Every structure is written in structure tokens, then in C-alpha cells.
PDB file of C-alpha atoms and ligand atoms in Angstrom:
ATOM      1  CA  MET A   1     120.368 147.239  20.943  1.00  0.00           C
ATOM      2  CA  LYS A   2     117.567 149.770  20.726  1.00  0.00           C
ATOM      3  CA  HIS A   3     114.859 147.015  21.944  1.00  0.00           C
ATOM      4  CA  TYR A   4     117.088 146.004  25.210  1.00  0.00           C
ATOM      5  CA  PHE A   5     117.440 149.827  26.314  1.00  0.00           C
ATOM      6  CA  LEU A   6     113.735 150.122  25.718  1.00  0.00           C
ATOM      7  CA  MET A   7     113.230 147.580  27.678  1.00  0.00           C
ATOM      8  CA  ALA A   8     115.332 148.718  30.355  1.00  0.00           C
ATOM      9  CA  GLY A   9     113.489 151.837  30.520  1.00  0.00           C
ATOM     10  CA  ILE A  10     110.315 150.005  30.777  1.00  0.00           C
ATOM     11  CA  ALA A  11     111.774 148.210  33.815  1.00  0.00           C
ATOM     12  CA  ALA A  12     113.500 151.260  35.455  1.00  0.00           C
ATOM     13  CA  MET A  13     110.061 153.018  35.174  1.00  0.00           C
ATOM     14  CA  SER A  14     107.991 150.229  36.849  1.00  0.00           C
ATOM     15  CA  ILE A  15     110.504 150.354  39.700  1.00  0.00           C
ATOM     16  CA  PHE A  16     110.164 154.217  39.818  1.00  0.00           C
ATOM     17  CA  THR A  17     106.424 154.312  39.628  1.00  0.00           C
ATOM     18  CA  SER A  18     105.919 151.560  42.028  1.00  0.00           C
ATOM     19  CA  CYS A  19     107.491 153.951  44.729  1.00  0.00           C
ATOM     20  CA  GLY A  20     104.859 156.426  44.246  1.00  0.00           C
ATOM     21  CA  ASP A  21     101.106 156.478  42.995  1.00  0.00           C
ATOM     22  CA  ALA A  22     101.304 154.387  39.669  1.00  0.00           C
ATOM     23  CA  ALA A  23      98.566 156.380  37.905  1.00  0.00           C
ATOM     24  CA  THR A  24      98.583 154.405  34.449  1.00  0.00           C
ATOM     25  CA  ASP A  25      98.202 157.642  32.803  1.00  0.00           C
ATOM     26  CA  SER A  26     101.661 159.242  34.195  1.00  0.00           C
ATOM     27  CA  THR A  27     103.301 155.997  33.709  1.00  0.00           C
ATOM     28  CA  THR A  28     102.548 155.853  29.986  1.00  0.00           C
ATOM     29  CA  ASP A  29     103.709 159.505  29.597  1.00  0.00           C
ATOM     30  CA  SER A  30     106.942 159.113  31.578  1.00  0.00           C
ATOM     31  CA  LEU A  31     107.912 156.332  29.448  1.00  0.00           C
ATOM     32  CA  ASN A  32     107.423 158.045  26.204  1.00  0.00           C
ATOM     33  CA  GLY A  33     109.104 160.928  27.407  1.00  0.00           C
ATOM     34  CA  ASP A  34     112.174 159.029  28.934  1.00  0.00           C
ATOM     35  CA  THR A  35     112.910 156.772  26.135  1.00  0.00           C
ATOM     36  CA  THR A  36     115.449 158.884  24.476  1.00  0.00           C
ATOM     37  CA  ALA A  37     117.280 159.676  27.873  1.00  0.00           C
ATOM     38  CA  VAL A  38     117.460 156.039  28.615  1.00  0.00           C
ATOM     39  CA  GLN A  39     118.977 155.295  25.299  1.00  0.00           C
ATOM     40  CA  GLU A  40     121.874 157.834  26.233  1.00  0.00           C
ATOM     41  CA  LEU A  41     123.026 155.726  28.885  1.00  0.00           C
ATOM     42  CA  PRO A  42     126.890 155.455  28.627  1.00  0.00           C
ATOM     43  CA  LYS A  43     127.185 151.892  29.498  1.00  0.00           C
ATOM     44  CA  SER A  44     128.680 150.901  26.076  1.00  0.00           C
ATOM     45  CA  ALA A  45     130.099 154.453  24.977  1.00  0.00           C
ATOM     46  CA  GLU A  46     133.652 154.912  23.637  1.00  0.00           C
ATOM     47  CA  ILE A  47     135.777 155.797  26.726  1.00  0.00           C
ATOM     48  CA  ALA A  48     139.022 155.821  25.255  1.00  0.00           C
ATOM     49  CA  LYS A  49     140.753 155.902  21.988  1.00  0.00           C
ATOM     50  CA  ALA A  50     144.275 155.552  20.406  1.00  0.00           C
ATOM     51  CA  ASP A  51     144.600 156.799  16.760  1.00  0.00           C
ATOM     52  CA  LEU A  52     147.522 154.586  15.170  1.00  0.00           C
ATOM     53  CA  PHE A  53     150.086 155.872  12.655  1.00  0.00           C
ATOM     54  CA  GLN A  54     153.336 155.003  10.903  1.00  0.00           C
ATOM     55  CA  THR A  55     156.624 155.835  13.037  1.00  0.00           C
ATOM     56  CA  ALA A  56     158.182 156.540   9.713  1.00  0.00           C
ATOM     57  CA  ASP A  57     155.580 158.991   8.733  1.00  0.00           C
ATOM     58  CA  SER A  58     153.039 160.056  11.341  1.00  0.00           C
ATOM     59  CA  ALA A  59     150.901 161.447   8.312  1.00  0.00           C
ATOM     60  CA  LYS A  60     150.016 157.760   7.577  1.00  0.00           C
ATOM     61  CA  THR A  61     147.264 156.530  10.092  1.00  0.00           C
ATOM     62  CA  ILE A  62     147.219 152.361  10.160  1.00  0.00           C
ATOM     63  CA  GLY A  63     144.075 151.915  12.657  1.00  0.00           C
ATOM     64  CA  THR A  64     142.519 152.601  15.708  1.00  0.00           C
ATOM     65  CA  ALA A  65     142.192 151.115  19.011  1.00  0.00           C
ATOM     66  CA  LYS A  66     138.829 151.790  20.909  1.00  0.00           C
ATOM     67  CA  PHE A  67     137.790 151.294  24.105  1.00  0.00           C
ATOM     68  CA  TYR A  68     134.680 150.658  25.857  1.00  0.00           C
ATOM     69  CA  ASP A  69     133.186 150.225  29.356  1.00  0.00           C
ATOM     70  CA  ALA A  70     132.088 146.418  29.467  1.00  0.00           C
ATOM     71  CA  GLY A  71     130.666 146.647  32.742  1.00  0.00           C
ATOM     72  CA  ASN A  72     131.545 144.623  35.931  1.00  0.00           C
ATOM     73  CA  GLY A  73     135.205 146.505  36.254  1.00  0.00           C
ATOM     74  CA  GLN A  74     135.857 145.412  32.533  1.00  0.00           C
ATOM     75  CA  ILE A  75     137.095 147.099  29.619  1.00  0.00           C
ATOM     76  CA  THR A  76     137.032 146.032  25.965  1.00  0.00           C
ATOM     77  CA  MET A  77     139.412 146.817  23.282  1.00  0.00           C
ATOM     78  CA  ASP A  78     138.429 146.866  19.751  1.00  0.00           C
ATOM     79  CA  LEU A  79     141.781 147.109  17.900  1.00  0.00           C
ATOM     80  CA  GLN A  80     141.726 147.542  13.803  1.00  0.00           C
ATOM     81  CA  ILE A  81     144.825 147.709  11.924  1.00  0.00           C
ATOM     82  CA  ASN A  82     144.957 148.767   8.100  1.00  0.00           C
ATOM     83  CA  TYR A  83     148.490 148.821   7.053  1.00  0.00           C
ATOM     84  CA  PRO A  84     148.726 147.791   3.194  1.00  0.00           C
ATOM     85  CA  GLU A  85     152.783 148.226   3.469  1.00  0.00           C
ATOM     86  CA  ARG A  86     152.547 145.151   5.919  1.00  0.00           C
ATOM     87  CA  ALA A  87     150.005 143.109   4.049  1.00  0.00           C
ATOM     88  CA  ASP A  88     150.233 139.440   4.369  1.00  0.00           C
ATOM     89  CA  SER A  89     152.408 139.348   7.663  1.00  0.00           C
ATOM     90  CA  VAL A  90     152.079 139.271  11.393  1.00  0.00           C
ATOM     91  CA  VAL A  91     152.571 142.420  13.596  1.00  0.00           C
ATOM     92  CA  ALA A  92     152.913 142.186  17.142  1.00  0.00           C
ATOM     93  CA  VAL A  93     151.032 144.618  19.559  1.00  0.00           C
ATOM     94  CA  HIS A  94     151.687 145.889  23.213  1.00  0.00           C
ATOM     95  CA  PHE A  95     150.919 148.632  25.507  1.00  0.00           C
ATOM     96  CA  HIS A  96     154.400 150.472  26.184  1.00  0.00           C
ATOM     97  CA  GLU A  97     155.112 152.789  29.059  1.00  0.00           C
ATOM     98  CA  HIS A  98     154.850 156.290  27.741  1.00  0.00           C
ATOM     99  CA  GLY A  99     152.802 157.980  25.714  1.00  0.00           C
ATOM    100  CA  ASP A 100     155.296 159.652  23.406  1.00  0.00           C
ATOM    101  CA  CYS A 101     155.751 158.352  19.857  1.00  0.00           C
ATOM    102  CA  GLY A 102     158.877 160.200  19.452  1.00  0.00           C
ATOM    103  CA  ASN A 103     162.109 158.891  18.006  1.00  0.00           C
ATOM    104  CA  LYS A 104     159.998 156.104  15.867  1.00  0.00           C
ATOM    105  CA  GLY A 105     158.308 154.871  18.806  1.00  0.00           C
ATOM    106  CA  GLU A 106     161.342 154.455  20.874  1.00  0.00           C
ATOM    107  CA  ASN A 107     160.102 157.340  23.284  1.00  0.00           C
ATOM    108  CA  THR A 108     157.396 154.872  24.713  1.00  0.00           C
ATOM    109  CA  HIS A 109     160.410 152.808  26.357  1.00  0.00           C
ATOM    110  CA  GLY A 110     159.485 149.122  27.241  1.00  0.00           C
ATOM    111  CA  HIS A 111     156.133 147.146  27.844  1.00  0.00           C
ATOM    112  CA  TRP A 112     153.685 148.912  30.392  1.00  0.00           C
ATOM    113  CA  ASN A 113     153.772 146.402  33.339  1.00  0.00           C
ATOM    114  CA  PRO A 114     151.811 147.681  36.063  1.00  0.00           C
ATOM    115  CA  THR A 115     151.534 143.872  37.623  1.00  0.00           C
ATOM    116  CA  ASN A 116     155.351 143.474  37.563  1.00  0.00           C
ATOM    117  CA  GLU A 117     155.060 140.327  35.742  1.00  0.00           C
ATOM    118  CA  ASN A 118     157.133 138.802  32.928  1.00  0.00           C
ATOM    119  CA  HIS A 119     156.533 139.190  28.987  1.00  0.00           C
ATOM    120  CA  GLY A 120     154.271 136.744  27.684  1.00  0.00           C
ATOM    121  CA  LYS A 121     151.257 135.443  25.837  1.00  0.00           C
ATOM    122  CA  TRP A 122     147.907 137.190  26.586  1.00  0.00           C
ATOM    123  CA  GLY A 123     145.722 134.917  28.920  1.00  0.00           C
ATOM    124  CA  THR A 124     148.748 132.288  30.092  1.00  0.00           C
ATOM    125  CA  ALA A 125     150.036 133.686  33.095  1.00  0.00           C
ATOM    126  CA  PRO A 126     152.532 135.476  33.379  1.00  0.00           C
ATOM    127  CA  PHE A 127     152.393 138.250  30.862  1.00  0.00           C
ATOM    128  CA  HIS A 128     152.205 141.871  30.829  1.00  0.00           C
ATOM    129  CA  SER A 129     148.979 143.859  30.844  1.00  0.00           C
ATOM    130  CA  GLY A 130     149.505 145.207  27.482  1.00  0.00           C
ATOM    131  CA  ASP A 131     150.759 142.110  25.773  1.00  0.00           C
ATOM    132  CA  ILE A 132     148.107 141.993  22.894  1.00  0.00           C
ATOM    133  CA  GLY A 133     150.273 139.889  20.938  1.00  0.00           C
ATOM    134  CA  ASN A 134     150.425 138.711  17.213  1.00  0.00           C
ATOM    135  CA  ILE A 135     147.952 139.872  14.867  1.00  0.00           C
ATOM    136  CA  GLN A 136     147.900 138.307  11.423  1.00  0.00           C
ATOM    137  CA  LEU A 137     146.906 141.069   8.786  1.00  0.00           C
ATOM    138  CA  ASP A 138     145.296 139.655   5.319  1.00  0.00           C
ATOM    139  CA  ASN A 139     146.496 140.376   1.773  1.00  0.00           C
ATOM    140  CA  LYS A 140     145.370 144.143   2.348  1.00  0.00           C
ATOM    141  CA  GLY A 141     146.787 144.582   5.271  1.00  0.00           C
ATOM    142  CA  ILE A 142     143.867 144.546   7.464  1.00  0.00           C
ATOM    143  CA  GLY A 143     143.613 142.415  10.919  1.00  0.00           C
ATOM    144  CA  SER A 144     141.640 142.892  14.092  1.00  0.00           C
ATOM    145  CA  VAL A 145     141.383 141.740  17.789  1.00  0.00           C
ATOM    146  CA  SER A 146     139.000 142.397  20.523  1.00  0.00           C
ATOM    147  CA  VAL A 147     140.001 142.178  24.150  1.00  0.00           C
ATOM    148  CA  THR A 148     137.961 142.301  27.201  1.00  0.00           C
ATOM    149  CA  THR A 149     139.743 142.463  30.500  1.00  0.00           C
ATOM    150  CA  ASP A 150     139.740 143.872  34.244  1.00  0.00           C
ATOM    151  CA  ARG A 151     143.443 144.408  34.029  1.00  0.00           C
ATOM    152  CA  TRP A 152     142.589 148.014  32.578  1.00  0.00           C
ATOM    153  CA  SER A 153     141.255 151.265  34.178  1.00  0.00           C
ATOM    154  CA  ILE A 154     140.804 154.756  33.081  1.00  0.00           C
ATOM    155  CA  ALA A 155     140.694 156.156  36.733  1.00  0.00           C
ATOM    156  CA  ASP A 156     143.262 158.857  37.173  1.00  0.00           C
ATOM    157  CA  THR A 157     144.501 157.432  40.483  1.00  0.00           C
ATOM    158  CA  ALA A 158     144.483 153.638  39.246  1.00  0.00           C
ATOM    159  CA  LYS A 159     147.840 151.956  39.029  1.00  0.00           C
ATOM    160  CA  ASN A 160     146.399 150.019  35.943  1.00  0.00           C
ATOM    161  CA  ASN A 161     145.435 153.324  34.395  1.00  0.00           C
ATOM    162  CA  ILE A 162     145.583 152.964  30.350  1.00  0.00           C
ATOM    163  CA  ILE A 163     145.161 156.495  29.676  1.00  0.00           C
ATOM    164  CA  GLY A 164     148.347 158.206  28.463  1.00  0.00           C
ATOM    165  CA  ARG A 165     150.234 154.925  27.432  1.00  0.00           C
ATOM    166  CA  GLY A 166     151.505 154.001  24.125  1.00  0.00           C
ATOM    167  CA  ILE A 167     150.511 151.185  21.665  1.00  0.00           C
ATOM    168  CA  ILE A 168     153.321 150.150  19.692  1.00  0.00           C
ATOM    169  CA  VAL A 169     152.885 148.282  16.150  1.00  0.00           C
ATOM    170  CA  HIS A 170     155.873 146.005  15.778  1.00  0.00           C
ATOM    171  CA  GLY A 171     156.984 144.737  12.354  1.00  0.00           C
ATOM    172  CA  GLY A 172     158.009 141.020  13.663  1.00  0.00           C
ATOM    173  CA  THR A 173     156.429 138.210  15.332  1.00  0.00           C
ATOM    174  CA  ASP A 174     156.223 138.199  19.126  1.00  0.00           C
ATOM    175  CA  ASP A 175     157.703 134.928  20.323  1.00  0.00           C
ATOM    176  CA  TYR A 176     156.109 135.163  23.748  1.00  0.00           C
ATOM    177  CA  LYS A 177     159.006 134.166  25.401  1.00  0.00           C
ATOM    178  CA  THR A 178     162.148 136.585  25.252  1.00  0.00           C
ATOM    179  CA  GLN A 179     162.528 138.828  28.125  1.00  0.00           C
ATOM    180  CA  PRO A 180     161.016 141.598  28.353  1.00  0.00           C
ATOM    181  CA  THR A 181     160.156 142.336  24.600  1.00  0.00           C
ATOM    182  CA  GLY A 182     159.242 138.991  22.923  1.00  0.00           C
ATOM    183  CA  ASN A 183     161.845 139.813  20.131  1.00  0.00           C
ATOM    184  CA  SER A 184     159.286 141.472  18.132  1.00  0.00           C
ATOM    185  CA  GLY A 185     160.902 143.231  15.812  1.00  0.00           C
ATOM    186  CA  PRO A 186     161.045 146.999  14.652  1.00  0.00           C
ATOM    187  CA  ARG A 187     158.452 149.744  15.863  1.00  0.00           C
ATOM    188  CA  VAL A 188     156.548 150.234  12.810  1.00  0.00           C
ATOM    189  CA  GLY A 189     153.335 151.841  14.175  1.00  0.00           C
ATOM    190  CA  CYS A 190     152.356 153.713  17.269  1.00  0.00           C
ATOM    191  CA  GLY A 191     149.771 155.682  18.978  1.00  0.00           C
ATOM    192  CA  VAL A 192     148.682 157.300  22.467  1.00  0.00           C
ATOM    193  CA  ILE A 193     145.743 156.304  24.601  1.00  0.00           C
ATOM    194  CA  ARG A 194     143.666 158.866  25.141  1.00  0.00           C
ATOM    195  CA  LYS A 195     140.468 159.324  27.143  1.00  0.00           C
ATOM    196  CA  MET A 196     137.235 160.244  25.430  1.00  0.00           C
TER     197      MET A 196
HETATM  198 CU1  LIG B   1     156.272 146.474  22.168  1.00  0.00          CU
HETATM  199 ZN1  LIG B   2     155.399 142.487  27.463  1.00  0.00          ZN
END
């Protein structure tokens, strides 16, 4: 990763210096001075995050969803769940409409659905833009999934803005068919997507 940025820095500097007098000395000095700045480019910086907790006890965290700019208008979510009470089970995860985890997650209301599609399985149209789906938890209650998509935005005015949406972890399995919920069981975990 560091090497990549260094190479990018060299490339950028080459372009820069080619516009003026490309004196060898100043190129070298600029490169040394700019290496740190180039490494701070926000390309893969965390752009949003949701801390997930148990709906039965908000003091108990059960994981995080971290969002990154993947370039080309795409966003990557790395979702990690650590829910020992749910070890050796499947949980279903969706983005829900509202960022209010009150009333044991019920205040998030239904599935977030900016494209007005039916509920379904991620990647097989039709599906809601937050139908992350089933995640197998291991014997410690740990599971993860990574999703990269152009269905999400963090732009304030975008219809598909994910900021302020709820993320619900269900204590059952999404059948990917039942409308509009997938019959995914009780809401056992919740979090709200916040801009970083
Ligand atoms: Cu749900
Ligand atoms: Zn759905």
C-alpha cells in the first residue's frame, strides 16, 4: 500500500514538473517533501460507520459496519459481527429506513428501498439496496461480509444516501422471498450509519 502511494506520488510529481522547468534538484526535493502528503490522500479512508449493538441491551456491542470510498462511484462496506449469544447460527442483515434503534429496532421501520424494488437476494434482481442477506456466525458468534456497490452514496442530496439509515441484525434466516421482509425473524441487533 505504501509502495503504491509512493509510486503515485512519483507519477504525480513527474506530471507536475513536466509543466515547468524540470530541474533535477527541485524534482528530488519536491518528491521527498511530498511523500507524506500523498499518503494522506483520502481514497481508501473510512467515510461512514455504524456501531451495532443488541436491541435488548444497547450497552452490548455486536459489531461494526465500516464504509470506504472504493472509487468509480462505488462504496465498500466491511461488516463484522461479534455476537457470542448467537454463536453457530445465521443472522440476516438489512438496511432499514430510519436511523432510530428505539423500541427494540422497530423504530427503524421497514427495509430501505430507494429504487422501489421488491425484497430479494443481494446481486439477483430485484432486491432492496440494503438487502445484505444471511451471514453465518461461527462457534464464537463471529461472522463478516464485504460488499462493494454503486447503489449507495453519502452525498446529502442523493436519493440513495445511506447516511442516517438503520442497520438491523435479525435473529433468523432471510428466505429472500417473503415480501417485504424475507421473514427474517426478530430484530436482535441495530445500529445507525453515520458520516465520518
Ligand atoms: Cu431487516
Ligand atoms: Zn429487503
